[in-house]
């Protein structure tokens, strides 16, 4: 039997990997994927709690999160394409025209 | 539980106006696209009428208990509509001047307003999340609207990555709060918390994560690093939108959560906010001292102002909340006014936004400079202006709670702030211009906006009574 705690721990691990990834990686696409990983960790946490409470509310929340993530991906990828067109790379360090 | 669409009438009108505008875009020739802003203005005006109609209407929950229908929501919506109306009006000239002939701009502005209204009225964490995302996704696009400029793309990209990152934190917090209480509805969460004898780790972690998420959106230190870059690179009207309306929405939603969802945890969150308030005021004001670009200076100044708002939140009293709402209104008038002038002085491609470009402006354009002086003086917090009365209410709320140190630091920070605000005035009135001052065209709409903002700034400074009364009714949860 897989308990709620297992799911929560997995969620926490995924969330941490995502957070660290956003901070240390310089490739915008990978940073974006790490954000998506964080959102999925959140979804997993929600589902674990929903199963624990035997409720449906949180499952609906997960649908909203997925929909919003899709909308965000559309905007985010468009911005990344724009960066790539301009600098021929997807390295976030290319975007450094403004400093302090 | 029922639908009760009237509670959401302003939001519905704004959404419909946005969709109608989108449908009109293909039928309008390229050159007159910026004129479509008038359609947006009509939508905002209609939403405003709907808001006035329900001002005295029924109170309570609506839309399947997802939104509150109360004075707090109404006050916030009034603030958002005012701010977005001013931004839409001044954007038309900006889009024409910078040859950004695409009217989707106004749709996105309208949709972002819908998001803000939902955030302010939300009675459920799902709705709060949706409101934040409707606002954020629209503003990511708007920040990158000058797509031919690297700066603008960079600004949008940074805003996007950090915005999405902070949303993930917020959501993780929501998940934990749900795990601790078994519900996402504001009132049920607060009831569940007040029934607890001891607070589970989940709950504290969840609230902590949510504070981080809101801290990002409202640019509280240490979550402010994105602000200067995003504000500098975004188109000027959008910078105003981010600095005023978007920040106000985050603060308002945060305030409702602190006061209506987790009031029982106030001992814990007050300490966090105290630290953040001190850092935000000091870092915002000190970093602004060395800025040469006026947009970037106003960005740091907006961080500092978020710090003053935090003082009101930290006070955790009705008076503090009332001060926050009043200050948001005052801040909207003075900051929108300042950004409008900055936008008029700027040339195509956003040239002329350095503070030295303002040298000698006071003699060539006395009225425009006078207006900017009023806004700057108010931002600095000199008496008889909105900025001063606003700060007075915030700081006296903190004193009433015995937070003397916080107020001492706040006063010192505002004193530091006066220096960089006055520097703009010195340049305008006491320096010789380096070359010929370029002529500034001031369209009629912008004149009206500036006039309203000047009157608002002075009115709130001299006769704060009526707005203060509105704010005090609004925080009566």
PDB file of C-alpha atoms in Angstrom, chain A residues 8-9 11-13 15 18-20 22-23 28 31-32 35 38-39 41-43 45-46 49-53 55-61 64-65 68-69 71-73 75-77 79-80 82-83 86-87 92 94-100, chain B residues 66 124-126 129-130 133 136-137 140-141 144 146-158 160-165 167-169 171-172 174-176 178-184 202 209 224-225 228-230 232-233 291 296 300:
ATOM      1  CA  UNK A   8       3.996  13.948  -0.570  1.00  0.00           C
ATOM      2  CA  UNK A   9       7.678  13.085  -0.320  1.00  0.00           C
ATOM      3  CA  UNK A  11       6.115  15.762  -4.622  1.00  0.00           C
ATOM      4  CA  UNK A  12       8.615  17.542  -2.392  1.00  0.00           C
ATOM      5  CA  UNK A  13      11.554  15.909  -4.201  1.00  0.00           C
ATOM      6  CA  UNK A  15       9.512  20.448  -6.396  1.00  0.00           C
ATOM      7  CA  UNK A  18      12.483  22.002 -10.210  1.00  0.00           C
ATOM      8  CA  UNK A  19      13.498  24.878  -7.935  1.00  0.00           C
ATOM      9  CA  UNK A  20      17.187  24.024  -8.097  1.00  0.00           C
ATOM     10  CA  UNK A  22      15.450  27.070 -12.375  1.00  0.00           C
ATOM     11  CA  UNK A  23      18.206  28.578 -10.252  1.00  0.00           C
ATOM     12  CA  UNK A  28      15.740  29.082 -20.934  1.00  0.00           C
ATOM     13  CA  UNK A  31      14.422  26.572 -16.883  1.00  0.00           C
ATOM     14  CA  UNK A  32      10.902  26.577 -18.250  1.00  0.00           C
ATOM     15  CA  UNK A  35       8.961  25.377 -13.711  1.00  0.00           C
ATOM     16  CA  UNK A  38       7.377  22.326 -10.030  1.00  0.00           C
ATOM     17  CA  UNK A  39       3.761  22.719 -11.149  1.00  0.00           C
ATOM     18  CA  UNK A  41       4.882  18.414  -8.131  1.00  0.00           C
ATOM     19  CA  UNK A  42       2.105  20.690  -6.873  1.00  0.00           C
ATOM     20  CA  UNK A  43      -0.460  18.656  -8.811  1.00  0.00           C
ATOM     21  CA  UNK A  45       0.586  16.984  -3.813  1.00  0.00           C
ATOM     22  CA  UNK A  46      -2.985  18.055  -4.487  1.00  0.00           C
ATOM     23  CA  UNK A  49      -4.364  15.140  -0.359  1.00  0.00           C
ATOM     24  CA  UNK A  50      -7.523  14.644  -2.414  1.00  0.00           C
ATOM     25  CA  UNK A  51      -7.120  10.891  -2.095  1.00  0.00           C
ATOM     26  CA  UNK A  52      -6.374  11.257   1.597  1.00  0.00           C
ATOM     27  CA  UNK A  53      -9.531  13.283   2.277  1.00  0.00           C
ATOM     28  CA  UNK A  55     -12.626  14.646  -1.867  1.00  0.00           C
ATOM     29  CA  UNK A  56     -13.050  15.803  -5.440  1.00  0.00           C
ATOM     30  CA  UNK A  57     -12.317  19.557  -4.975  1.00  0.00           C
ATOM     31  CA  UNK A  58      -8.583  19.273  -5.295  1.00  0.00           C
ATOM     32  CA  UNK A  59      -8.852  17.124  -8.397  1.00  0.00           C
ATOM     33  CA  UNK A  60     -10.714  19.979 -10.054  1.00  0.00           C
ATOM     34  CA  UNK A  61      -7.966  22.340  -8.910  1.00  0.00           C
ATOM     35  CA  UNK A  64      -7.189  24.329 -13.557  1.00  0.00           C
ATOM     36  CA  UNK A  65      -3.468  24.158 -12.884  1.00  0.00           C
ATOM     37  CA  UNK A  68      -3.171  27.505 -16.884  1.00  0.00           C
ATOM     38  CA  UNK A  69       0.192  25.799 -17.365  1.00  0.00           C
ATOM     39  CA  UNK A  71      -1.645  28.844 -21.498  1.00  0.00           C
ATOM     40  CA  UNK A  72       1.581  29.869 -19.823  1.00  0.00           C
ATOM     41  CA  UNK A  73       3.552  27.538 -22.083  1.00  0.00           C
ATOM     42  CA  UNK A  75       3.222  32.646 -24.036  1.00  0.00           C
ATOM     43  CA  UNK A  76       6.533  31.417 -22.654  1.00  0.00           C
ATOM     44  CA  UNK A  77       7.555  29.516 -25.778  1.00  0.00           C
ATOM     45  CA  UNK A  79       8.985  34.672 -25.822  1.00  0.00           C
ATOM     46  CA  UNK A  80      11.737  32.059 -26.038  1.00  0.00           C
ATOM     47  CA  UNK A  82      11.758  35.737 -29.874  1.00  0.00           C
ATOM     48  CA  UNK A  83      14.946  35.507 -27.805  1.00  0.00           C
ATOM     49  CA  UNK A  86      17.448  37.782 -31.819  1.00  0.00           C
ATOM     50  CA  UNK A  87      20.477  36.135 -30.236  1.00  0.00           C
ATOM     51  CA  UNK A  92      19.424  33.401 -20.484  1.00  0.00           C
ATOM     52  CA  UNK A  94      22.323  36.577 -23.532  1.00  0.00           C
ATOM     53  CA  UNK A  95      19.533  38.642 -22.017  1.00  0.00           C
ATOM     54  CA  UNK A  96      21.706  40.972 -19.986  1.00  0.00           C
ATOM     55  CA  UNK A  97      21.376  44.392 -21.585  1.00  0.00           C
ATOM     56  CA  UNK A  98      20.156  45.824 -18.289  1.00  0.00           C
ATOM     57  CA  UNK A  99      22.355  45.699 -15.206  1.00  0.00           C
ATOM     58  CA  UNK A 100      21.690  47.400 -11.872  1.00  0.00           C
TER      59      UNK A 100
ATOM     60  CA  UNK B  66     -16.259  31.603  -5.335  1.00  0.00           C
ATOM     61  CA  UNK B 124     -11.613  30.631  -2.836  1.00  0.00           C
ATOM     62  CA  UNK B 125      -7.950  29.876  -3.419  1.00  0.00           C
ATOM     63  CA  UNK B 126      -8.809  28.423  -6.847  1.00  0.00           C
ATOM     64  CA  UNK B 129      -4.945  31.469  -8.478  1.00  0.00           C
ATOM     65  CA  UNK B 130      -6.974  31.957 -11.659  1.00  0.00           C
ATOM     66  CA  UNK B 133      -2.730  33.904 -13.763  1.00  0.00           C
ATOM     67  CA  UNK B 136       0.129  37.546 -15.181  1.00  0.00           C
ATOM     68  CA  UNK B 137      -0.216  35.917 -18.583  1.00  0.00           C
ATOM     69  CA  UNK B 140       3.913  38.842 -19.742  1.00  0.00           C
ATOM     70  CA  UNK B 141       2.825  39.573 -23.299  1.00  0.00           C
ATOM     71  CA  UNK B 144       7.336  42.239 -24.384  1.00  0.00           C
ATOM     72  CA  UNK B 146       7.991  46.358 -28.175  1.00  0.00           C
ATOM     73  CA  UNK B 147       9.100  43.200 -29.900  1.00  0.00           C
ATOM     74  CA  UNK B 148      11.696  44.980 -32.053  1.00  0.00           C
ATOM     75  CA  UNK B 149      13.631  45.988 -28.948  1.00  0.00           C
ATOM     76  CA  UNK B 150      15.896  43.505 -27.187  1.00  0.00           C
ATOM     77  CA  UNK B 151      15.248  45.257 -23.877  1.00  0.00           C
ATOM     78  CA  UNK B 152      11.530  44.601 -24.090  1.00  0.00           C
ATOM     79  CA  UNK B 153      11.976  40.909 -24.942  1.00  0.00           C
ATOM     80  CA  UNK B 154      14.437  40.567 -22.105  1.00  0.00           C
ATOM     81  CA  UNK B 155      12.037  42.247 -19.732  1.00  0.00           C
ATOM     82  CA  UNK B 156       9.168  39.956 -20.728  1.00  0.00           C
ATOM     83  CA  UNK B 157      11.324  36.847 -20.493  1.00  0.00           C
ATOM     84  CA  UNK B 158      12.608  37.689 -17.032  1.00  0.00           C
ATOM     85  CA  UNK B 160       7.792  35.320 -17.317  1.00  0.00           C
ATOM     86  CA  UNK B 161      10.361  32.969 -15.793  1.00  0.00           C
ATOM     87  CA  UNK B 162      10.237  34.573 -12.361  1.00  0.00           C
ATOM     88  CA  UNK B 163       6.462  35.014 -12.486  1.00  0.00           C
ATOM     89  CA  UNK B 164       5.899  31.348 -13.310  1.00  0.00           C
ATOM     90  CA  UNK B 165       8.449  30.377 -10.664  1.00  0.00           C
ATOM     91  CA  UNK B 167       3.259  30.996  -9.089  1.00  0.00           C
ATOM     92  CA  UNK B 168       4.606  27.504  -8.450  1.00  0.00           C
ATOM     93  CA  UNK B 169       5.532  28.555  -4.903  1.00  0.00           C
ATOM     94  CA  UNK B 171       0.430  26.904  -5.589  1.00  0.00           C
ATOM     95  CA  UNK B 172       2.578  24.672  -3.439  1.00  0.00           C
ATOM     96  CA  UNK B 174      -2.128  26.434  -1.494  1.00  0.00           C
ATOM     97  CA  UNK B 175      -1.666  22.660  -1.711  1.00  0.00           C
ATOM     98  CA  UNK B 176      -0.250  22.547   1.823  1.00  0.00           C
ATOM     99  CA  UNK B 178      -5.488  22.452   1.578  1.00  0.00           C
ATOM    100  CA  UNK B 179      -3.720  19.476   3.065  1.00  0.00           C
ATOM    101  CA  UNK B 180      -3.901  20.977   6.542  1.00  0.00           C
ATOM    102  CA  UNK B 181      -7.514  22.130   6.416  1.00  0.00           C
ATOM    103  CA  UNK B 182      -9.226  20.027   3.754  1.00  0.00           C
ATOM    104  CA  UNK B 183     -10.732  22.949   1.874  1.00  0.00           C
ATOM    105  CA  UNK B 184      -9.789  25.832  -0.415  1.00  0.00           C
ATOM    106  CA  UNK B 202       1.913  21.797   6.765  1.00  0.00           C
ATOM    107  CA  UNK B 209       5.004  29.566   0.599  1.00  0.00           C
ATOM    108  CA  UNK B 224      12.099  42.082  -5.778  1.00  0.00           C
ATOM    109  CA  UNK B 225      15.094  41.367  -8.029  1.00  0.00           C
ATOM    110  CA  UNK B 228      13.959  47.033 -11.994  1.00  0.00           C
ATOM    111  CA  UNK B 229      14.775  45.096 -15.167  1.00  0.00           C
ATOM    112  CA  UNK B 230      11.172  44.352 -16.027  1.00  0.00           C
ATOM    113  CA  UNK B 232      12.911  49.390 -17.370  1.00  0.00           C
ATOM    114  CA  UNK B 233      12.386  47.200 -20.418  1.00  0.00           C
ATOM    115  CA  UNK B 291      19.699  55.541 -10.789  1.00  0.00           C
ATOM    116  CA  UNK B 296      14.410  52.493 -13.261  1.00  0.00           C
ATOM    117  CA  UNK B 300      12.981  51.254  -7.156  1.00  0.00           C
TER     118      UNK B 300
END
